[in-house]
Amino acid sequence: MLSKHVNANKLIRESKDKKSNHHHHNLTGRDSDSTSHPYGARYGITSVPKFHIPSKGVNGETAYQLIHDELSLDGSPSLNLASFVQTWMPEAANKLMMENVSKNLIDQDEYPMTQEIHTRCVSILADLWHAPSTHQAIGTATTGSSEAIQLGGLAMKRLWQERRKAEGKSIHEPGPNIVMGANAQVALEKFARYFEVECRLVPVSVESKYRLDPKKAMEYVDENTIGVYVILGSTYTGHYEPVKEMSDLLDEYEQKTGINVPIHVDGASGAFVAPFAHPKLHWDFKLPRVVSINTSGHKFGLAYVGVGWVVWRSKQYLPKDLIFELHYLGSVEYSFSLNFSRPAAPIIAQYFNFVHLGFEGYRAVAKDNLKNARLLSRALEKSGWYTVLSDIHRLKAEDILQKNTHNNFDEENPENYEEGLPVVAFRFSDSFQESYPEIQQKWVQILLRAKGWIVPNYELAPDLEQVQILRVVVKENMTEALVDRLLEDLVEVTEDLIKQESPTNALNLLGNHSRKTRDNAGKMDEDSGSAYSGTYSKPC
Ligand SMILES: *Cc1c(COP(=O)(O)O)cnc(C)c1O
């Protein structure tokens, strides 16, 4: 009988030549100092132990080459269209980061200039987001938006507790809750679970454009709501959630009930897009109800991974007991992040971008990204095979009129289109699904992967999980030439799936067959579409 499960590690262990089969802790089969060539094999190197530390190391060059070669199996970050995270910076930024790679941000006394740059970044963001006073605003760098979201949530929880205590009411029965759309990114759900706040997920629908519906959200708000998380740039489709409408409804609620429910804006992506591409949009500290905003410097802040930000509109929204005083020789510094040590280099990279790009530079990048996203969106729709769920390529109603009546209509101005992130979310069109009901969309992801592209096929948020979307995040390195290439590959892959006699068509059908067999056995169909990716929130 053939066994159903095979342990690859065991196979390798049992298949080795006897001589090298004994367990030893040496990385090199010989004296480690005898290996000077990176490819130690010629000099008798044995395998690197996977699960324990080698008792003797190898020289740096060899270690580099071994690890470098293993890592070449990773996908290429620049073809990773699944991620919002920036994968490229100019040479000058690389140099600056390397020069500062050993600095720890917490050592404020040792690195006062790094601290000064950190403070400048907070001020720049507070100003960009229209804080009433950049002196009153307070904020900090974080590892990313996730940490920033925990801090924003914690501050709101603490303010709610203080208010309840002052009113002589219980903070335990029934305890605090927080309201957000079911499309919320996992970091928001993490806050609720880690910091023991009931997570109230507002169902999303096609009508709400797969994001928070403010009217529906009001059904979930009560006196124990510490705040509402509103997402500027939904992870699924890139739609901005309507912050202004949410704020207006909460204003009405306050007038009626006297209960003040603040908003924290999760601007992980959008807080670095909207100020440049959609400057007229009302979403930031211009709305008094917005008490804090987070963003990821490593997304459209255009820095490498490792930097996020949270800013409060004014110090009064950051309760004092969340601020730690660090006493240095003769001076006091303040810390209110979750980590103690953290690399300073990504913050310096963020500041490099502010200085290097300026407002105009950021705007140019945002415009370019949106332009390339529009190009891809339109081409996909023209194919007839795909329906595009994101809307950034659709002119706003008033601008359709303008376009038809003015010759000098600016087609490149993102303000003429529906606001959103440079994200293209698409699926097989209804007519495609009718014509080819047997073709599964997940194969597009798999076949594109074979060509090097990473384009994820997700299930939509709870309530809409029957809808699957493919999603492309258009970043700075996604040039028009690459959009062109991606589209060609998409067309080829889809054609291949359609062709009756093609191997891909056969593979797709095979998948269908095994699925049906399980269905007949009365089991849940767990295999259709991609598995739950863990990127999005689930009801908690
Ligand atoms: C990416 C993202 C996060 C998490 O941000 P990190 O910087 O990866 O920690 C949170 N919310 C939204 C909307 C995001 O897109």
Coordinates of C-alpha atoms and ligand atoms in Angstrom, one line a residue:
M1 CA 0.0 0.0 0.0
L2 CA 1.2 3.5 -0.8
S3 CA 1.1 5.7 2.3
K4 CA -0.9 8.9 2.0
H5 CA 1.4 11.0 4.0
V6 CA 5.1 11.4 3.4
N7 CA 7.5 13.3 5.7
A8 CA 10.0 15.0 3.4
N9 CA 12.5 15.6 6.2
K10 CA 12.5 12.0 7.1
L11 CA 12.9 11.0 3.5
I12 CA 16.0 13.1 3.2
R13 CA 17.4 11.9 6.5
E14 CA 17.0 8.3 5.4
S15 CA 18.4 8.8 1.9
K16 CA 21.7 10.4 2.8
D17 CA 25.1 8.6 2.4
K18 CA 25.8 6.7 5.6
K19 CA 29.0 8.7 6.2
S20 CA 27.3 12.0 6.6
N21 CA 24.2 10.5 8.3
H22 CA 25.4 10.8 11.8
H23 CA 24.1 13.7 13.9
H24 CA 26.7 16.3 14.3
H25 CA 26.6 20.0 15.1
N26 CA 29.3 21.1 12.8
L27 CA 28.2 23.1 9.9
T28 CA 31.3 22.2 7.9
G29 CA 32.4 18.6 7.6
R30 CA 35.9 19.8 8.2
D31 CA 37.5 22.4 10.2
S32 CA 35.4 25.5 9.7
D33 CA 38.4 27.7 9.0
S34 CA 39.4 25.6 6.1
T35 CA 36.3 26.7 4.1
S36 CA 36.9 30.0 2.4
H37 CA 35.0 29.6 -0.8
P38 CA 31.4 30.6 -0.6
Y39 CA 30.3 27.4 -2.2
G40 CA 31.7 25.2 0.5
A41 CA 30.5 22.0 -1.2
R42 CA 33.7 21.8 -3.1
Y43 CA 35.5 21.9 0.2
G44 CA 33.4 19.3 1.9
I45 CA 30.6 21.4 3.5
T46 CA 27.6 19.5 4.8
S47 CA 24.1 20.7 5.2
V48 CA 23.2 23.5 7.5
P49 CA 21.3 22.1 10.5
K50 CA 17.7 23.3 10.2
F51 CA 16.5 22.8 13.8
H52 CA 19.5 23.5 16.0
I53 CA 22.3 25.9 16.1
P54 CA 25.5 24.6 14.5
S55 CA 28.3 24.3 17.1
K56 CA 30.7 25.9 14.8
G57 CA 29.9 28.6 12.3
V58 CA 31.2 29.3 8.8
N59 CA 32.8 32.4 7.5
G60 CA 30.5 35.3 6.6
E61 CA 30.9 35.0 2.9
T62 CA 29.8 31.3 2.9
A63 CA 26.9 32.1 5.3
Y64 CA 25.8 34.9 3.0
Q65 CA 25.9 32.7 -0.1
L66 CA 24.0 29.8 1.5
I67 CA 21.2 32.0 2.9
H68 CA 21.1 34.2 -0.2
D69 CA 20.6 31.1 -2.4
E70 CA 17.8 29.8 -0.1
L71 CA 16.0 33.2 -0.2
S72 CA 16.0 33.2 -3.9
L73 CA 13.1 30.9 -3.7
D74 CA 11.0 33.8 -2.3
G75 CA 8.8 35.6 -4.8
S76 CA 10.1 38.9 -6.2
P77 CA 8.8 41.8 -4.1
S78 CA 8.4 44.0 -7.1
L79 CA 6.0 41.5 -8.7
N80 CA 4.1 41.1 -5.5
L81 CA 0.9 42.9 -6.5
A82 CA -0.9 41.5 -3.4
S83 CA 0.9 43.7 -1.0
F84 CA 0.4 47.4 -0.2
V85 CA 3.9 47.6 1.2
Q86 CA 6.4 49.6 -0.7
T87 CA 9.3 47.5 -2.2
W88 CA 11.5 50.1 -3.7
M89 CA 13.4 53.3 -2.6
P90 CA 16.1 55.3 -4.4
E91 CA 19.8 54.4 -3.9
A92 CA 20.3 57.5 -1.8
A93 CA 17.7 56.3 0.7
N94 CA 19.3 52.8 0.8
K95 CA 22.6 54.5 1.7
L96 CA 21.0 56.7 4.4
M97 CA 19.3 53.7 5.9
M98 CA 22.5 51.6 6.0
E99 CA 24.3 54.5 7.7
N100 CA 21.7 54.5 10.4
V101 CA 20.8 50.8 10.6
S102 CA 22.3 50.3 14.1
K103 CA 20.4 53.2 15.8
N104 CA 17.7 52.4 18.3
L105 CA 14.9 55.0 18.4
I106 CA 14.4 54.7 22.1
D107 CA 18.0 55.9 22.9
Q108 CA 16.8 59.5 22.7
D109 CA 19.7 60.9 24.7
E110 CA 22.3 59.2 22.5
Y111 CA 20.6 60.1 19.2
P112 CA 19.0 63.5 19.7
M113 CA 18.9 64.3 16.0
T114 CA 17.1 61.1 15.2
Q115 CA 14.5 62.1 17.8
E116 CA 14.3 65.5 16.3
I117 CA 13.5 64.0 12.9
H118 CA 10.9 61.7 14.5
T119 CA 9.2 64.8 16.0
R120 CA 9.3 66.6 12.6
C121 CA 7.6 63.7 10.9
V122 CA 4.8 63.7 13.5
S123 CA 4.3 67.5 12.9
I124 CA 4.4 67.1 9.1
L125 CA 1.6 64.5 9.3
A126 CA -0.4 66.5 11.8
D127 CA -0.2 69.4 9.5
L128 CA -1.0 67.3 6.4
W129 CA -4.1 66.0 8.2
H130 CA -5.2 69.5 9.2
A131 CA -4.8 69.2 13.0
P132 CA -6.1 72.5 14.5
S133 CA -2.6 73.1 16.0
T134 CA 0.5 71.1 15.2
H135 CA 1.8 72.1 18.7
Q136 CA -1.3 70.6 20.4
A137 CA -1.2 67.4 18.2
I138 CA 0.8 64.5 19.6
G139 CA 1.9 61.3 17.9
T140 CA 4.5 58.6 17.6
A141 CA 6.2 56.3 15.1
T142 CA 5.2 52.7 15.3
T143 CA 6.2 49.5 13.6
G144 CA 3.2 49.8 11.2
S145 CA -0.4 50.6 11.3
S146 CA -1.2 47.6 13.4
E147 CA 0.7 49.0 16.4
A148 CA -0.8 52.4 15.7
I149 CA -4.3 51.0 15.7
Q150 CA -3.8 49.3 19.0
L151 CA -2.7 52.7 20.5
G152 CA -5.6 54.6 19.0
G153 CA -8.0 52.1 20.3
L154 CA -6.4 52.0 23.7
A155 CA -6.7 55.8 24.1
M156 CA -10.4 55.7 23.2
K157 CA -11.0 52.8 25.6
R158 CA -9.3 54.8 28.4
L159 CA -11.2 58.0 27.7
W160 CA -14.5 56.0 27.8
Q161 CA -13.5 54.4 31.1
E162 CA -12.7 57.8 32.6
R163 CA -16.0 59.2 31.4
R164 CA -18.0 56.2 32.8
K165 CA -16.1 56.4 36.2
A166 CA -16.8 60.2 36.4
E167 CA -20.5 59.4 35.8
G168 CA -20.4 56.8 38.5
K169 CA -21.2 54.0 36.0
S170 CA -19.8 50.5 35.6
I171 CA -17.0 50.0 33.2
H172 CA -17.4 46.2 33.4
E173 CA -21.2 45.6 32.9
P174 CA -21.7 45.3 30.0
G175 CA -18.2 46.6 29.2
P176 CA -16.9 48.5 26.2
N177 CA -17.5 47.9 22.5
I178 CA -16.0 49.2 19.3
V179 CA -17.8 49.5 15.9
M180 CA -16.3 48.8 12.5
G181 CA -17.2 47.4 9.1
A182 CA -17.0 43.6 8.5
N183 CA -14.4 44.5 5.9
A184 CA -12.0 45.6 8.7
Q185 CA -8.4 44.6 8.4
V186 CA -7.2 42.0 10.9
A187 CA -5.3 44.6 13.0
L188 CA -8.6 46.2 14.0
E189 CA -10.0 42.9 15.2
K190 CA -6.8 42.3 17.0
F191 CA -7.3 45.4 19.1
A192 CA -10.7 44.2 20.2
R193 CA -9.5 40.8 21.2
Y194 CA -6.2 41.7 22.8
F195 CA -7.6 44.6 24.7
E196 CA -10.9 43.1 25.6
V197 CA -13.4 45.3 23.8
E198 CA -16.5 43.7 22.2
C199 CA -16.0 43.8 18.5
R200 CA -19.2 44.9 16.7
L201 CA -18.8 44.2 13.0
V202 CA -21.3 46.0 10.7
P203 CA -22.3 43.8 7.8
V204 CA -21.1 45.0 4.4
S205 CA -23.0 44.6 1.1
V206 CA -22.7 45.3 -2.6
E207 CA -24.8 48.5 -2.0
S208 CA -22.4 49.7 0.7
K209 CA -19.6 49.1 -1.8
Y210 CA -18.1 46.3 0.4
R211 CA -17.4 48.7 3.2
L212 CA -18.9 50.4 6.3
D213 CA -22.4 51.7 5.9
P214 CA -22.6 54.6 8.3
K215 CA -26.4 54.4 8.7
K216 CA -26.2 50.7 9.5
A217 CA -23.3 51.4 11.9
M218 CA -25.5 53.6 14.0
E219 CA -27.6 50.5 14.9
Y220 CA -24.5 49.2 16.7
V221 CA -23.6 52.3 18.6
D222 CA -24.6 52.8 22.2
E223 CA -23.3 54.4 25.4
N224 CA -20.6 51.7 25.7
T225 CA -19.1 52.4 22.3
I226 CA -15.6 53.6 22.8
G227 CA -15.4 54.7 19.2
V228 CA -15.9 53.8 15.5
Y229 CA -13.0 52.7 13.4
V230 CA -13.4 54.1 9.9
I231 CA -11.1 52.9 7.2
L232 CA -9.7 55.2 4.6
G233 CA -9.0 52.7 1.9
S234 CA -10.7 49.3 2.4
T235 CA -8.2 46.5 2.0
Y236 CA -10.6 44.6 -0.3
T237 CA -11.5 47.1 -3.0
G238 CA -9.7 50.4 -2.0
H239 CA -12.9 52.3 -1.5
Y240 CA -12.6 55.0 1.1
E241 CA -15.2 54.7 3.9
P242 CA -17.4 57.7 4.2
V243 CA -15.8 59.4 7.3
K244 CA -17.8 62.6 6.9
E245 CA -21.2 60.8 6.8
M246 CA -20.2 58.7 9.8
S247 CA -19.2 61.9 11.6
D248 CA -22.5 63.7 10.8
L249 CA -24.6 60.8 12.0
L250 CA -22.6 60.6 15.3
D251 CA -23.1 64.4 15.7
E252 CA -26.9 63.9 15.4
Y253 CA -26.6 61.0 17.9
E254 CA -24.8 63.3 20.4
Q255 CA -27.4 66.0 20.0
K256 CA -30.1 63.5 20.8
T257 CA -28.5 61.5 23.6
G258 CA -25.6 63.5 24.9
I259 CA -23.3 60.6 24.1
N260 CA -20.0 61.5 22.4
V261 CA -18.6 58.7 20.3
P262 CA -15.2 59.5 18.7
I263 CA -13.8 58.3 15.4
H264 CA -10.4 56.8 14.8
V265 CA -9.5 56.8 11.1
D266 CA -7.5 53.8 9.9
G267 CA -5.6 55.5 7.1
A268 CA -3.1 52.7 6.7
S269 CA -3.1 53.4 3.0
G270 CA -5.4 56.3 2.4
A271 CA -3.9 58.8 4.8
F272 CA -0.9 58.9 2.4
V273 CA -3.0 59.1 -0.7
A274 CA -6.0 61.3 0.0
P275 CA -4.0 64.4 1.0
F276 CA -2.3 64.4 -2.3
A277 CA -4.8 62.9 -4.8
H278 CA -8.1 64.0 -3.2
P279 CA -7.3 67.2 -1.2
K280 CA -10.9 68.3 -1.1
L281 CA -12.2 65.2 0.6
H282 CA -13.4 65.7 4.2
W283 CA -12.0 62.8 6.2
D284 CA -9.3 64.1 8.6
F285 CA -8.9 66.4 11.7
K286 CA -11.0 69.0 9.9
L287 CA -13.8 66.9 11.3
P288 CA -13.8 67.6 15.1
R289 CA -15.0 64.0 15.8
V290 CA -11.9 62.5 14.3
V291 CA -9.6 62.2 17.4
S292 CA -6.8 60.1 16.0
I293 CA -5.4 58.8 12.6
N294 CA -3.0 56.1 11.8
T295 CA -1.1 55.4 8.7
S296 CA 1.6 53.0 7.4
G297 CA 4.7 54.8 6.3
H298 CA 5.7 51.7 4.5
K299 CA 2.6 51.7 2.3
F300 CA 1.9 54.9 0.3
G301 CA 4.3 56.7 2.7
L302 CA 6.8 55.1 0.3
A303 CA 9.3 53.9 2.9
Y304 CA 10.5 50.4 3.3
V305 CA 8.7 48.1 5.7
G306 CA 9.0 49.0 9.4
V307 CA 7.3 52.3 10.0
G308 CA 3.8 53.5 10.9
W309 CA 2.4 56.5 12.6
V310 CA -0.4 57.4 15.0
V311 CA -1.4 61.1 15.6
W312 CA -3.9 62.5 18.0
R313 CA -5.6 65.7 17.2
S314 CA -4.6 67.1 20.6
K315 CA -2.9 65.9 23.8
Q316 CA -6.3 65.7 25.6
Y317 CA -7.2 62.6 23.6
L318 CA -4.1 60.6 24.7
P319 CA -4.8 59.8 28.4
K320 CA -1.8 60.5 30.6
D321 CA -1.4 57.0 32.0
L322 CA -0.6 55.7 28.5
I323 CA 2.5 58.0 28.4
F324 CA 5.6 56.8 30.1
E325 CA 8.3 59.2 31.4
L326 CA 11.8 58.0 30.6
H327 CA 14.4 59.6 32.8
Y328 CA 17.7 60.2 31.2
L329 CA 20.7 62.0 32.6
G330 CA 19.1 65.4 33.4
S331 CA 16.3 65.1 30.9
V332 CA 12.9 63.5 30.6
E333 CA 11.5 61.9 27.5
Y334 CA 8.1 60.5 26.8
S335 CA 7.2 57.1 25.3
F336 CA 3.8 55.8 24.3
S337 CA 4.4 53.0 21.9
L338 CA 4.1 49.2 22.6
N339 CA 7.7 48.5 21.8
F340 CA 10.7 49.7 23.7
S341 CA 13.5 49.2 21.2
R342 CA 12.8 49.7 17.6
P343 CA 14.9 50.5 14.5
A344 CA 15.3 54.2 13.7
A345 CA 16.3 53.7 10.1
P346 CA 12.7 53.3 8.7
I347 CA 11.8 56.7 10.3
I348 CA 14.8 58.3 8.7
A349 CA 13.6 56.7 5.4
Q350 CA 10.2 58.3 6.0
Y351 CA 11.8 61.7 6.5
F352 CA 14.0 61.2 3.4
N353 CA 10.8 60.9 1.4
F354 CA 9.3 64.1 2.9
V355 CA 12.4 66.0 2.0
H356 CA 13.0 64.3 -1.4
L357 CA 9.5 64.2 -2.8
G358 CA 7.8 67.1 -1.1
F359 CA 4.0 67.6 -1.6
E360 CA 4.4 67.7 -5.4
G361 CA 6.4 64.5 -5.5
Y362 CA 3.9 62.6 -3.4
R363 CA 1.1 64.0 -5.5
A364 CA 2.9 62.9 -8.7
V365 CA 3.3 59.4 -7.4
A366 CA -0.3 59.2 -6.3
K367 CA -1.5 60.5 -9.7
D368 CA 0.7 58.0 -11.5
N369 CA -0.5 55.1 -9.5
L370 CA -4.2 56.0 -10.0
K371 CA -3.6 56.5 -13.7
N372 CA -2.1 53.1 -14.1
A373 CA -4.9 51.6 -12.0
R374 CA -7.4 53.2 -14.3
L375 CA -5.7 51.9 -17.3
L376 CA -5.8 48.3 -16.0
S377 CA -9.4 48.7 -14.8
R378 CA -10.6 49.9 -18.2
A379 CA -8.8 47.3 -20.1
L380 CA -10.2 44.5 -17.9
E381 CA -13.7 45.8 -18.4
K382 CA -13.2 46.1 -22.1
S383 CA -12.2 42.4 -22.2
G384 CA -15.8 41.5 -21.3
W385 CA -14.4 38.6 -19.2
Y386 CA -14.0 40.7 -16.0
T387 CA -16.1 43.0 -13.9
V388 CA -14.2 45.6 -11.9
L389 CA -15.5 46.2 -8.3
S390 CA -13.2 49.1 -7.5
D391 CA -14.5 52.5 -8.8
I392 CA -11.4 54.8 -9.1
H393 CA -11.7 54.7 -13.0
R394 CA -15.3 55.9 -13.0
L395 CA -15.9 59.6 -13.5
K396 CA -18.0 61.3 -10.8
A397 CA -21.5 62.2 -12.0
E398 CA -20.8 65.9 -12.2
D399 CA -17.6 65.3 -14.2
I400 CA -19.2 63.2 -16.8
L401 CA -21.1 66.3 -17.7
Q402 CA -17.9 68.4 -17.7
K403 CA -16.1 66.0 -19.9
N404 CA -18.8 66.1 -22.5
T405 CA -19.0 69.9 -22.5
H406 CA -15.4 71.1 -22.0
N407 CA -12.5 70.4 -24.4
N408 CA -9.9 71.1 -21.8
F409 CA -11.2 68.6 -19.3
D410 CA -8.2 67.2 -17.3
E411 CA -8.4 63.4 -17.7
E412 CA -5.4 62.9 -15.4
N413 CA -6.8 64.7 -12.4
P414 CA -7.8 62.0 -9.8
E415 CA -10.3 64.5 -8.3
N416 CA -12.6 64.0 -11.3
Y417 CA -13.0 60.3 -10.5
E418 CA -14.5 58.3 -7.6
E419 CA -12.1 58.6 -4.7
G420 CA -10.2 55.5 -3.6
L421 CA -6.8 53.8 -3.5
P422 CA -4.9 52.8 -6.6
V423 CA -6.3 49.3 -6.3
V424 CA -8.0 47.2 -9.0
A425 CA -10.4 44.6 -7.6
F426 CA -12.0 42.4 -10.2
R427 CA -13.8 39.1 -10.8
F428 CA -15.1 37.0 -13.7
S429 CA -18.0 38.9 -15.2
D430 CA -21.5 37.5 -14.9
S431 CA -21.6 36.6 -18.6
F432 CA -18.2 34.9 -18.3
Q433 CA -19.5 32.8 -15.5
E434 CA -22.6 31.9 -17.4
S435 CA -20.6 30.9 -20.5
Y436 CA -18.0 29.0 -18.5
P437 CA -19.5 27.9 -15.2
E438 CA -16.9 25.3 -14.7
I439 CA -13.9 27.7 -14.7
Q440 CA -12.7 28.5 -11.2
Q441 CA -11.3 32.0 -10.6
K442 CA -8.6 30.7 -8.3
W443 CA -6.8 29.3 -11.3
V444 CA -6.1 32.8 -12.5
Q445 CA -4.1 33.3 -9.3
I446 CA -2.2 30.0 -9.7
L447 CA -1.5 30.5 -13.4
L448 CA -0.3 34.1 -12.9
R449 CA 2.0 32.9 -10.1
A450 CA 3.7 30.6 -12.6
K451 CA 4.5 33.7 -14.6
G452 CA 6.0 35.4 -11.6
W453 CA 3.0 37.6 -10.7
I454 CA 1.5 37.5 -7.2
V455 CA -2.2 38.4 -7.6
P456 CA -4.3 37.1 -4.8
N457 CA -7.8 35.7 -5.2
Y458 CA -9.7 36.5 -2.0
E459 CA -13.1 35.8 -0.7
L460 CA -14.9 39.0 0.2
A461 CA -15.7 40.0 3.8
P462 CA -18.2 38.0 5.9
D463 CA -21.7 38.4 4.5
L464 CA -20.2 38.5 1.0
E465 CA -17.9 35.5 1.1
Q466 CA -19.5 33.9 -1.9
V467 CA -17.9 36.7 -4.0
Q468 CA -14.3 36.1 -4.9
I469 CA -12.1 38.9 -6.1
L470 CA -8.7 39.2 -7.7
R471 CA -6.8 42.2 -6.5
V472 CA -3.9 44.3 -7.8
V473 CA -2.4 47.1 -5.8
V474 CA -0.8 49.5 -8.1
K475 CA 2.4 50.9 -6.6
E476 CA 5.1 53.1 -7.8
N477 CA 7.1 50.4 -9.5
M478 CA 4.0 49.2 -11.4
T479 CA 4.7 51.2 -14.5
E480 CA 2.6 51.4 -17.6
A481 CA 4.9 48.8 -19.3
L482 CA 4.3 46.4 -16.4
V483 CA 0.5 47.0 -16.5
D484 CA 0.7 46.2 -20.2
R485 CA 2.6 43.0 -19.6
L486 CA 0.2 41.9 -16.7
L487 CA -2.8 42.4 -19.0
E488 CA -1.2 40.3 -21.7
D489 CA -0.5 37.6 -19.2
L490 CA -4.0 37.8 -17.8
V491 CA -5.5 37.5 -21.3
E492 CA -3.3 34.6 -22.1
V493 CA -4.2 32.8 -18.9
T494 CA -7.9 33.4 -19.3
E495 CA -7.8 32.2 -22.9
D496 CA -6.0 29.1 -21.8
L497 CA -8.6 28.3 -19.3
I498 CA -11.4 28.7 -21.9
K499 CA -9.8 26.6 -24.5
Q500 CA -11.3 23.1 -24.3
E501 CA -8.2 21.2 -25.3
S502 CA -5.7 23.1 -23.2
P503 CA -3.9 21.4 -20.3
T504 CA -5.0 24.3 -18.0
N505 CA -8.6 23.7 -18.9
A506 CA -8.1 20.0 -18.0
L507 CA -6.5 20.9 -14.7
N508 CA -9.3 23.2 -13.9
L509 CA -11.8 20.5 -14.6
L510 CA -9.9 18.0 -12.5
G511 CA -10.3 20.4 -9.5
N512 CA -14.1 20.6 -10.2
H513 CA -14.3 16.8 -10.3
S514 CA -12.8 16.2 -6.9
R515 CA -15.0 19.0 -5.5
K516 CA -18.2 17.4 -6.8
T517 CA -17.2 14.1 -5.2
R518 CA -16.9 15.7 -1.9
D519 CA -20.2 17.6 -2.3
N520 CA -21.9 14.3 -2.9
A521 CA -20.6 13.0 0.3
G522 CA -22.5 15.8 1.9
K523 CA -19.5 17.6 3.2
M524 CA -18.8 21.3 3.3
D525 CA -17.1 22.5 0.2
E526 CA -13.9 23.9 1.8
D527 CA -11.8 23.9 -1.3
S528 CA -13.6 26.2 -3.7
G529 CA -11.9 29.5 -4.0
S530 CA -8.9 30.3 -1.9
A531 CA -8.7 29.5 1.7
Y532 CA -9.5 32.2 4.3
S533 CA -6.4 34.3 4.0
G534 CA -6.2 35.7 7.5
T535 CA -5.8 39.1 6.1
Y536 CA -9.3 40.2 7.0
S537 CA -11.4 40.4 10.1
K538 CA -14.0 37.8 10.9
P539 CA -16.9 38.3 13.4
C540 CA -15.5 38.0 16.9
Ligands
LIG1 C1 -2.2 47.3 6.0 C2 -3.3 47.7 6.8 C3 -3.3 47.6 8.2 C4 -2.1 47.0 8.9 O1 -1.0 47.8 8.7 P1 0.5 47.4 8.9 O2 1.3 48.6 8.6 O3 0.7 46.2 8.0 O4 0.6 47.0 10.3 C5 -4.4 48.0 8.9 N1 -5.5 48.6 8.2 C6 -5.5 48.6 6.9 C7 -6.7 49.2 6.2 C8 -4.5 48.2 6.1 O5 -4.5 48.3 4.8

